[in-house]
PDB file of C-alpha atoms in Angstrom:
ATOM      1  CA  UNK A  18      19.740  18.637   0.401  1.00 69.00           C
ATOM      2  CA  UNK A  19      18.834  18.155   3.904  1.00 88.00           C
ATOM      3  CA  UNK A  20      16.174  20.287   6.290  1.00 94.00           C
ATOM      4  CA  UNK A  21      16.531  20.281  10.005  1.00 93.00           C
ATOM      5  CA  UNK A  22      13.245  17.450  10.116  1.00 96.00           C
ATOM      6  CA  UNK A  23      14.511  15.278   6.799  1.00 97.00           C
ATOM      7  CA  UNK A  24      17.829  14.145   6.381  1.00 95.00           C
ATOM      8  CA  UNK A  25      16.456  12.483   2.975  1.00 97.00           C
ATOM      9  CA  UNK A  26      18.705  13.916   0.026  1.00 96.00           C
ATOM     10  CA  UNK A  27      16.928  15.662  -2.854  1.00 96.00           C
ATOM     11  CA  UNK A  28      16.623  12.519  -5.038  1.00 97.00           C
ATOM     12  CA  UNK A  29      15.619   9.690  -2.406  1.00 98.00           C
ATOM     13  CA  UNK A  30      11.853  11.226  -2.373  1.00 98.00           C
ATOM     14  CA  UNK A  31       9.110  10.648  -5.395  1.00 98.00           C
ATOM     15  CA  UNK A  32       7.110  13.069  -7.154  1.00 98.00           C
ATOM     16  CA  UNK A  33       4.373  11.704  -4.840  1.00 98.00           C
ATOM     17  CA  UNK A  34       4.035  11.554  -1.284  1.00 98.00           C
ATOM     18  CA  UNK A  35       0.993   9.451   0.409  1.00 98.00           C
ATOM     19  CA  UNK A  36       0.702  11.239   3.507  1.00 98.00           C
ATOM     20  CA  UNK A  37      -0.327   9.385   7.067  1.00 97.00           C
ATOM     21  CA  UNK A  38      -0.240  11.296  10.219  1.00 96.00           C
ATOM     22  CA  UNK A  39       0.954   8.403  11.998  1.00 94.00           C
ATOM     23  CA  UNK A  40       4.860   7.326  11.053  1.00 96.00           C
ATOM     24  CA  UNK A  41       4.023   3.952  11.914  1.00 93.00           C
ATOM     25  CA  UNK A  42       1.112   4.033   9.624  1.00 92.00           C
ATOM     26  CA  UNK A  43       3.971   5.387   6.747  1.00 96.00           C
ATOM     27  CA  UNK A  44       5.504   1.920   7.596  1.00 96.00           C
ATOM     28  CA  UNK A  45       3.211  -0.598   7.204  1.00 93.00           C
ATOM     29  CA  UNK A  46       1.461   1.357   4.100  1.00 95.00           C
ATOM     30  CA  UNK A  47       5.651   1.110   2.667  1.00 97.00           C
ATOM     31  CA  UNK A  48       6.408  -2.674   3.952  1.00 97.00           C
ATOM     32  CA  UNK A  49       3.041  -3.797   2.740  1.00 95.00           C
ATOM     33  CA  UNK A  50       2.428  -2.448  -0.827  1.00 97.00           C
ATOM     34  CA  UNK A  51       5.453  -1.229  -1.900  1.00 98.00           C
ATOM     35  CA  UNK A  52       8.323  -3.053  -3.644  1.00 98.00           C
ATOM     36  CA  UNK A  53      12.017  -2.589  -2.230  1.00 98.00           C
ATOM     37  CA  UNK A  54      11.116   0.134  -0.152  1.00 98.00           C
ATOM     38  CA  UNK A  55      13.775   2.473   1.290  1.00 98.00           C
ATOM     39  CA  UNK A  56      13.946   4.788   4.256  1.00 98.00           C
ATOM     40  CA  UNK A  57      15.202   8.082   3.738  1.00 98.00           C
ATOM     41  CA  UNK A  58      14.086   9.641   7.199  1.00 98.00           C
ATOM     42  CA  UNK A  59      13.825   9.279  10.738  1.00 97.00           C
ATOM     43  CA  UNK A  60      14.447  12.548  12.094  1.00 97.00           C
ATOM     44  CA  UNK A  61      12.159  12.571  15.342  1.00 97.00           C
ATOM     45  CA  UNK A  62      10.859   9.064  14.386  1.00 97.00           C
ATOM     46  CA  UNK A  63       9.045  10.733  11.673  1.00 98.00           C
ATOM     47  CA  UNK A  64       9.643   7.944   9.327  1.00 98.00           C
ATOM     48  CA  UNK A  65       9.701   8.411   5.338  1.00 98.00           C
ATOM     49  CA  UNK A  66       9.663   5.645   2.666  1.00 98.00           C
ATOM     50  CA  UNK A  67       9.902   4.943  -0.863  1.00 98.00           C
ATOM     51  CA  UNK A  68       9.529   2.735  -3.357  1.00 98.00           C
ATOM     52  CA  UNK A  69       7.992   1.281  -6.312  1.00 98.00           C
ATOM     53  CA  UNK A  70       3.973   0.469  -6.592  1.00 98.00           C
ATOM     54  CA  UNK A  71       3.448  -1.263  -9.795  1.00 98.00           C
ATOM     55  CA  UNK A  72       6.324  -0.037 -11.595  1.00 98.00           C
ATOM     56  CA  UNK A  73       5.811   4.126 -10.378  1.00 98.00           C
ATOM     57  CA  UNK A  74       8.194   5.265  -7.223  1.00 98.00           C
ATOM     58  CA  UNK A  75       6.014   6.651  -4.797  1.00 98.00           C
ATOM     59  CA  UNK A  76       7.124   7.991  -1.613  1.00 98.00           C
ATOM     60  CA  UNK A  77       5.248   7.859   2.100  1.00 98.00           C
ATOM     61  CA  UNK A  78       6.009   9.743   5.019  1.00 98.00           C
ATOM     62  CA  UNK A  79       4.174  10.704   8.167  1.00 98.00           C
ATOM     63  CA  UNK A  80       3.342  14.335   9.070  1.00 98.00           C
ATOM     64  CA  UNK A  81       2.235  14.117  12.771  1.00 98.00           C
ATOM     65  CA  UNK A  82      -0.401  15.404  14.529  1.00 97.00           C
ATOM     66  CA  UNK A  83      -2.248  18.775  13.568  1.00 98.00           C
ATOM     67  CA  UNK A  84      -1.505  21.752  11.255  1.00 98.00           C
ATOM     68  CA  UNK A  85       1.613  23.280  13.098  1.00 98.00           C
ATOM     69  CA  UNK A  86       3.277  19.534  11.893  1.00 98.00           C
ATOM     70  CA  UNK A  87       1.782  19.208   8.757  1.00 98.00           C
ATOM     71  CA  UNK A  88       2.663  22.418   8.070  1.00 98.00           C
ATOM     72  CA  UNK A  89       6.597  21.815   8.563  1.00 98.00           C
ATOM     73  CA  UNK A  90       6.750  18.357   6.747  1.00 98.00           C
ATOM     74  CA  UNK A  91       4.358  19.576   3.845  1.00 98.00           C
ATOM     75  CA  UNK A  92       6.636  22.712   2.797  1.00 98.00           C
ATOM     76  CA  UNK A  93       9.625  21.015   3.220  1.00 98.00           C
ATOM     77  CA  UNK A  94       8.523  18.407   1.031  1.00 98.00           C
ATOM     78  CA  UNK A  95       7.018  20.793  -1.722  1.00 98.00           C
ATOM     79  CA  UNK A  96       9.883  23.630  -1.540  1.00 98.00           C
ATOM     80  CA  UNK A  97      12.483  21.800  -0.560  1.00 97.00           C
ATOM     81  CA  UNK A  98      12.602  18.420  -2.524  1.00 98.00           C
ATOM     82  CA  UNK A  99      10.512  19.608  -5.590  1.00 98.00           C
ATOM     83  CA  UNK A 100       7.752  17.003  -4.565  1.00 98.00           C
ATOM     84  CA  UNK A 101       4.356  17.501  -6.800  1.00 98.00           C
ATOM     85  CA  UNK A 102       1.699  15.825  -4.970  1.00 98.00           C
ATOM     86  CA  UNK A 103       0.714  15.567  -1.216  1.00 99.00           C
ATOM     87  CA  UNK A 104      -2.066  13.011  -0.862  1.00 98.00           C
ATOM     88  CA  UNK A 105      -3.087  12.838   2.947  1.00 98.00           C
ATOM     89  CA  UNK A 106      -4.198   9.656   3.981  1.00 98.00           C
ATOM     90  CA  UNK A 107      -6.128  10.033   7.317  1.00 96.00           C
ATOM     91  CA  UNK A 108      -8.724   9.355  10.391  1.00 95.00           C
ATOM     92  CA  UNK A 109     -11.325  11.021  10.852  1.00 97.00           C
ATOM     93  CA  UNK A 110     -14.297  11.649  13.925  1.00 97.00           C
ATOM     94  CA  UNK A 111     -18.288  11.857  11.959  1.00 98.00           C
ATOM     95  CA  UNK A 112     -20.169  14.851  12.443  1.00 98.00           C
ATOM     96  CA  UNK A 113     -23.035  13.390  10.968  1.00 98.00           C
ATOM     97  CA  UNK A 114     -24.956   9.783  11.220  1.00 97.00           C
ATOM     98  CA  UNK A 115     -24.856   9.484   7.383  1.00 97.00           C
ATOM     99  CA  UNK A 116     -21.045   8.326   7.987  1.00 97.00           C
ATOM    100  CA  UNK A 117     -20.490   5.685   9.679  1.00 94.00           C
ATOM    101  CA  UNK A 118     -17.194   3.496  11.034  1.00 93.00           C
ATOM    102  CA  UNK A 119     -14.939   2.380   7.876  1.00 92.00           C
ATOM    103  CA  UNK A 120     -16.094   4.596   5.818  1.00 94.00           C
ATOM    104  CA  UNK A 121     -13.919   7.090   3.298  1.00 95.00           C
ATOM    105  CA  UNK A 122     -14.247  10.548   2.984  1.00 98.00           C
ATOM    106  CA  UNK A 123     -12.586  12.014   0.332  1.00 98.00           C
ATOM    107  CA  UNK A 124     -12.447  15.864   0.964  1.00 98.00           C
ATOM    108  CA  UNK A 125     -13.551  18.851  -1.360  1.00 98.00           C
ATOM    109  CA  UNK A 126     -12.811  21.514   1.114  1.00 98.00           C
ATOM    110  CA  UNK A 127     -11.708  22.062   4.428  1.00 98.00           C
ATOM    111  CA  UNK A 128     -12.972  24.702   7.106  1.00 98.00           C
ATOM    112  CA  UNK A 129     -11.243  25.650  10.057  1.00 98.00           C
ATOM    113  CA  UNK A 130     -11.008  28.350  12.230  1.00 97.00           C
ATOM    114  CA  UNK A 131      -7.193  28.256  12.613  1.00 97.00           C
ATOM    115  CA  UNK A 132      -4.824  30.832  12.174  1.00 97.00           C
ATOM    116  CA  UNK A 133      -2.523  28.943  10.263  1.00 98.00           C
ATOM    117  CA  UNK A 134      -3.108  30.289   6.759  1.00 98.00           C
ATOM    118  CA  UNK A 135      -2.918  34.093   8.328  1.00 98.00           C
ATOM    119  CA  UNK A 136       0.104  33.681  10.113  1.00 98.00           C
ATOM    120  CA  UNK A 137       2.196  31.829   7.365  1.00 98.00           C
ATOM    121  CA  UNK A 138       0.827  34.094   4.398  1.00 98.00           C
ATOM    122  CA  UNK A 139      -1.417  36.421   5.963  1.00 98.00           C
ATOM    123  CA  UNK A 140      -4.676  34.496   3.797  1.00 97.00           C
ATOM    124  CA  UNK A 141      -7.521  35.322   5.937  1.00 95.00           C
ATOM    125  CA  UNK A 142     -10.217  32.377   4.373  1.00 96.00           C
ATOM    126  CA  UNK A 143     -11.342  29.941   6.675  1.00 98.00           C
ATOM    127  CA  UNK A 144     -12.073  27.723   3.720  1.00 98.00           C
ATOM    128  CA  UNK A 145      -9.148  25.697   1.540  1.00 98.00           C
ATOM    129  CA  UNK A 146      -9.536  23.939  -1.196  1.00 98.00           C
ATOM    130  CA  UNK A 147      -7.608  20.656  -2.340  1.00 99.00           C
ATOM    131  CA  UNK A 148      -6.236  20.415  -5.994  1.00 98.00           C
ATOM    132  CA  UNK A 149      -9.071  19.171  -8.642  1.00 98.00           C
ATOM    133  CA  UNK A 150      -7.240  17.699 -10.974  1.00 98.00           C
ATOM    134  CA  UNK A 151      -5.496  15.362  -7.861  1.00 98.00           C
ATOM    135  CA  UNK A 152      -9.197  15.090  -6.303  1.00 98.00           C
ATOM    136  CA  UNK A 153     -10.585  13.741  -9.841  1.00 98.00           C
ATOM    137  CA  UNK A 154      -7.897  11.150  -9.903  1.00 98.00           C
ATOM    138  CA  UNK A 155      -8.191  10.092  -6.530  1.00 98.00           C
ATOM    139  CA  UNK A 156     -12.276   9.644  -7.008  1.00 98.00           C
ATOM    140  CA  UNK A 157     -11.692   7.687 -10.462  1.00 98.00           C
ATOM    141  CA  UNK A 158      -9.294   4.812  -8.371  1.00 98.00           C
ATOM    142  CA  UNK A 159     -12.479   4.669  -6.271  1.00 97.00           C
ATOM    143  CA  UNK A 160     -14.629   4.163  -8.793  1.00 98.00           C
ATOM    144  CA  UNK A 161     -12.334   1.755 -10.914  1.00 97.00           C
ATOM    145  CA  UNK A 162     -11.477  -0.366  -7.809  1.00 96.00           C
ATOM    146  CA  UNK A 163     -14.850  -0.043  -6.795  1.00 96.00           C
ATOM    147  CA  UNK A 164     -14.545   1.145  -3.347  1.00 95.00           C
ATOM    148  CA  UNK A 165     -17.733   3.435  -2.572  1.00 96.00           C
ATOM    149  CA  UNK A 166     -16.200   7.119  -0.903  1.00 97.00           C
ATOM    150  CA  UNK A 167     -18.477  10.767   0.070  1.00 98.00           C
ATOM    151  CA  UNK A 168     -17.264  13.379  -1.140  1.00 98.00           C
ATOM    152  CA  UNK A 169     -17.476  16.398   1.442  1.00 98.00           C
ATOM    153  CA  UNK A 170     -16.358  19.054   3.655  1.00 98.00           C
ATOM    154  CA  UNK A 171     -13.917  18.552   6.316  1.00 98.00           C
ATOM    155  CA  UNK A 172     -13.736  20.535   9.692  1.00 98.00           C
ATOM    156  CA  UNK A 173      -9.651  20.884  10.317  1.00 98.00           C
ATOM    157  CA  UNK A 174      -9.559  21.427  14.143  1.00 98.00           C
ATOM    158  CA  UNK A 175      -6.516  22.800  16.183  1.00 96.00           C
ATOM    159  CA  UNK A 176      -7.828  20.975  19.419  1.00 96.00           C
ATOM    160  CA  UNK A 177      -8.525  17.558  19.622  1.00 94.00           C
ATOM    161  CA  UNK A 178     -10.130  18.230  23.100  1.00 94.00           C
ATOM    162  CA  UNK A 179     -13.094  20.590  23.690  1.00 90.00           C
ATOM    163  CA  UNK A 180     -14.550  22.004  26.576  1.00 93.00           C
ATOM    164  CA  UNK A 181     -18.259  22.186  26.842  1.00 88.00           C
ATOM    165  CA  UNK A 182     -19.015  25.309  26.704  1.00 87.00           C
ATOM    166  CA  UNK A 183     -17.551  25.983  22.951  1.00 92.00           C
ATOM    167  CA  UNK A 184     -19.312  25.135  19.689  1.00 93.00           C
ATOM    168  CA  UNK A 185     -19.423  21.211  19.441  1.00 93.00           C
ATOM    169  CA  UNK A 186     -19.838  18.977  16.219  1.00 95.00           C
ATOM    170  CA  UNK A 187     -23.219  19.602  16.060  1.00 96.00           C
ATOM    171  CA  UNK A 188     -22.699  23.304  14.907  1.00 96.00           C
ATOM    172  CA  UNK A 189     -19.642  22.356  13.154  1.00 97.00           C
ATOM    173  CA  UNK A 190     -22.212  20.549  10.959  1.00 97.00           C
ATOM    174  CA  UNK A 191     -24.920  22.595  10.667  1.00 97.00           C
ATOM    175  CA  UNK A 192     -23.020  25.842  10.200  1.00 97.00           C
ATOM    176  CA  UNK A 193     -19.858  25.319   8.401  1.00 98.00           C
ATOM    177  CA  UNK A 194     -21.215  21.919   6.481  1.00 98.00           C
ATOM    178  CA  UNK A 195     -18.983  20.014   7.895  1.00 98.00           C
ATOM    179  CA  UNK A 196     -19.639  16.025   7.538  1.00 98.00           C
ATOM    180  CA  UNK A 197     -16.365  14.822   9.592  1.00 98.00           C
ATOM    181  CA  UNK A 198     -13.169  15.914  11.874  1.00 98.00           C
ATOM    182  CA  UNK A 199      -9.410  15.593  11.235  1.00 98.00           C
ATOM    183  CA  UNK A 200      -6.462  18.147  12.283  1.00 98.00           C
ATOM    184  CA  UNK A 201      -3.993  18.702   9.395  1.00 98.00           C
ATOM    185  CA  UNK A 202      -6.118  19.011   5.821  1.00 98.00           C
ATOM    186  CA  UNK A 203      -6.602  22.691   6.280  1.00 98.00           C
ATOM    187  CA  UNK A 204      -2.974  23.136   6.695  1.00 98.00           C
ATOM    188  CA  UNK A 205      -1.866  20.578   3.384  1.00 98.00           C
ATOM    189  CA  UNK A 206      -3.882  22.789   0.907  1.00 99.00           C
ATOM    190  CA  UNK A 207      -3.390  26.082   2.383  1.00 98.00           C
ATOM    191  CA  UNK A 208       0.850  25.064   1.734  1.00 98.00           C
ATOM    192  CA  UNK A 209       0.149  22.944  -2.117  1.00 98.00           C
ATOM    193  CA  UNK A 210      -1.725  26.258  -2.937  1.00 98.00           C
ATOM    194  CA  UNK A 211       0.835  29.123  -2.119  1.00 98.00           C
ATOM    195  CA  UNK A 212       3.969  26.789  -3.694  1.00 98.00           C
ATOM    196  CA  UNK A 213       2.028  25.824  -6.834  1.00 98.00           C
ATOM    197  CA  UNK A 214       1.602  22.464  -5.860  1.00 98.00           C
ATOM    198  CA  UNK A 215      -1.274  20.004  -5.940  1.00 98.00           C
ATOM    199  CA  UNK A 216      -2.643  18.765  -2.386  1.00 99.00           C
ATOM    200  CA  UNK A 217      -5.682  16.090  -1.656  1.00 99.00           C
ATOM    201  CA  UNK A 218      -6.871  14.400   1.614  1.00 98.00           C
ATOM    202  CA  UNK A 219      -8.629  10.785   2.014  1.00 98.00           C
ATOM    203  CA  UNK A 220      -9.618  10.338   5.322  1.00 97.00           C
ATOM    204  CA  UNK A 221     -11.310   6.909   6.881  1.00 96.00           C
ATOM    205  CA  UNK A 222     -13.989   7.251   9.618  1.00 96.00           C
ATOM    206  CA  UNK A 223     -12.296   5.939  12.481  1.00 94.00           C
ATOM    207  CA  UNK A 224     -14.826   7.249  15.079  1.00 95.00           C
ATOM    208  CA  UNK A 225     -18.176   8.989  15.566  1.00 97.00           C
ATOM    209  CA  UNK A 226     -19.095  11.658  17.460  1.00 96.00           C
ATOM    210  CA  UNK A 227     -22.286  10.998  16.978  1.00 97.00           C
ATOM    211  CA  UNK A 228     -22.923   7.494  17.798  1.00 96.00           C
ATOM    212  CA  UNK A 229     -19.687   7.150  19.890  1.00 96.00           C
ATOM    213  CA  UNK A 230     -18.279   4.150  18.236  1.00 94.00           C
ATOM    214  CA  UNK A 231     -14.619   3.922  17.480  1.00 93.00           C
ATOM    215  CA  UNK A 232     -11.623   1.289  16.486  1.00 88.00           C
ATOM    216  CA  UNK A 233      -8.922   1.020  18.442  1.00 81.00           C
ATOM    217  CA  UNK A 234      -5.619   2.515  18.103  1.00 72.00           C
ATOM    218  CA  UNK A 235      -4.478  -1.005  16.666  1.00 72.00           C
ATOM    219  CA  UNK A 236      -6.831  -1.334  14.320  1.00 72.00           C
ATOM    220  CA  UNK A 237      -6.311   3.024  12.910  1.00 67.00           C
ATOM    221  CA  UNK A 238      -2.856   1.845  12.028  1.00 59.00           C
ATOM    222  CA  UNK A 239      -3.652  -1.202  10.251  1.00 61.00           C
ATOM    223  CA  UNK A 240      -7.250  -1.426   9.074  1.00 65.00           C
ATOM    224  CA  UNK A 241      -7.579   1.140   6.075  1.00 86.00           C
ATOM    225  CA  UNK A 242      -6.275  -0.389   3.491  1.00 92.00           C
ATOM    226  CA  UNK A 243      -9.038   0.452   1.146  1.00 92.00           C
ATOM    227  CA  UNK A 244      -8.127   4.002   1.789  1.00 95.00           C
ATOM    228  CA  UNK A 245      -4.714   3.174   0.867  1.00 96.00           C
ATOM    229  CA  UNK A 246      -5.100   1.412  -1.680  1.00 95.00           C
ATOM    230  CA  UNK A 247      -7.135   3.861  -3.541  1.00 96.00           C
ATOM    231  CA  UNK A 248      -4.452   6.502  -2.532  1.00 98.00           C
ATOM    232  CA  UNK A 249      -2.081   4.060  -4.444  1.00 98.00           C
ATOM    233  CA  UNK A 250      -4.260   3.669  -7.370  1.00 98.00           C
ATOM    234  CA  UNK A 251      -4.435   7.415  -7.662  1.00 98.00           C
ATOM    235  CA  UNK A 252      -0.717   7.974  -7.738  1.00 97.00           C
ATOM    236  CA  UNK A 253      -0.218   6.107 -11.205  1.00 96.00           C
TER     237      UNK A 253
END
């Protein structure tokens, strides 16, 4: 079993995928907490991983930037190679000065105006939902690791630039309830929920759009381990 963006075969990819956007981020989170890992993909450099974390095979792979990426890599993944759970680990811009740099959002619903859902299924909501049961799990690693997260709703945006004469985060906020901004979330549930599979997202603030601070590009790919390592924690 190959797809024209994975050249893994059916049985080189775990039950559980930890999801970066960044395929560089897929390899460090593989080279630095899992045992013997493997590639099974580099199609596009779209690197995929897997190996053992303490004694479970988990798999990692990136997905890119933005739903039209996700999209692809997430449906392969669930229809193609049988793959249970999607757990996104990604950045994310604050909406709100109640978040600030570092820390971990871990999403109960996603909002976006995208046509994504209606095109691929014709779903017309604007609002998807991760899986609970996945959710639960990742929010009791938290707690038993002791890592503090908020729990809230994520804005999944199409654009990553915005002109100024279109709504801006601060009606993202105070209309849709959105606390924070990624690009793919919207996209990972709207997929986990059409092919019966389970879908969650754990995003790190990386940036505000409120106060304007942000980490470097370095730093995104390397400092959020406590993101990861809950992700991790969850998977057993």
């Amino acid at each position: 079993m190959t797809t024209a963006h994975n050249t893994a075969k059916f049985e080189d990819i775990a039950k559980t995928v930890l999801m970066p956007g960044d395929p560089l981020r897929a390899k460090y989170i593989a080279e630095t907490y899992l045992e013997n890992p493997v590639q099974f993909n580099s199609v596009r450099n779209m690197f995929g991983y897997t190996g053992s974390y303490k004694g479970k095979q988990i798999s990692v792979m990136g997905s890119g930037m933005g739903m039209a990426s996700i999209g692809i890599y997430s449906y392969e993944l669930f229809k193609f190679y049988d793959v249970e759970n999607i757990i996104r680990v990604g950045s994310a811009g604050a909406y709100t000065d109640e978040l600030n740099i570092h820390d971990i959002v871990l999403v109960d619903s996603a909002w976006s105006e995208s046509t994504f859902a209606k095109v691929q299924a014709g779903v017309e909501n604007d609002i998807q939902l991760p899986n609970e049961l996945l959710t639960k799990k990742i929010e009791d690693a938290a707690n038993r690791i002791h890592t503090p997260i908020v729990k809230g709703r994520v804005h999944s945006s199409d654009v990553f630039y915005h002109e100024d004469n279109v709504p801006n985060h601060v009606d993202f906020y105070n209309d849709h309830n959105c606390i924070c901004t990624e690009m793919e979330s919207y996209a990972l549930f709207h997929n986990a929920r059409i092919l019966g599979k389970k879908a969650a997202s754990i995003l790190t603030i990386s940036d505000s759009l409120v106060t304007h601070e942000e980490i470097s590009a370095e730093e995104r790919q390397t400092s959020l381990n406590n993101m990861m390592k809950i992700a991790l924690e969850a998977s057993l």
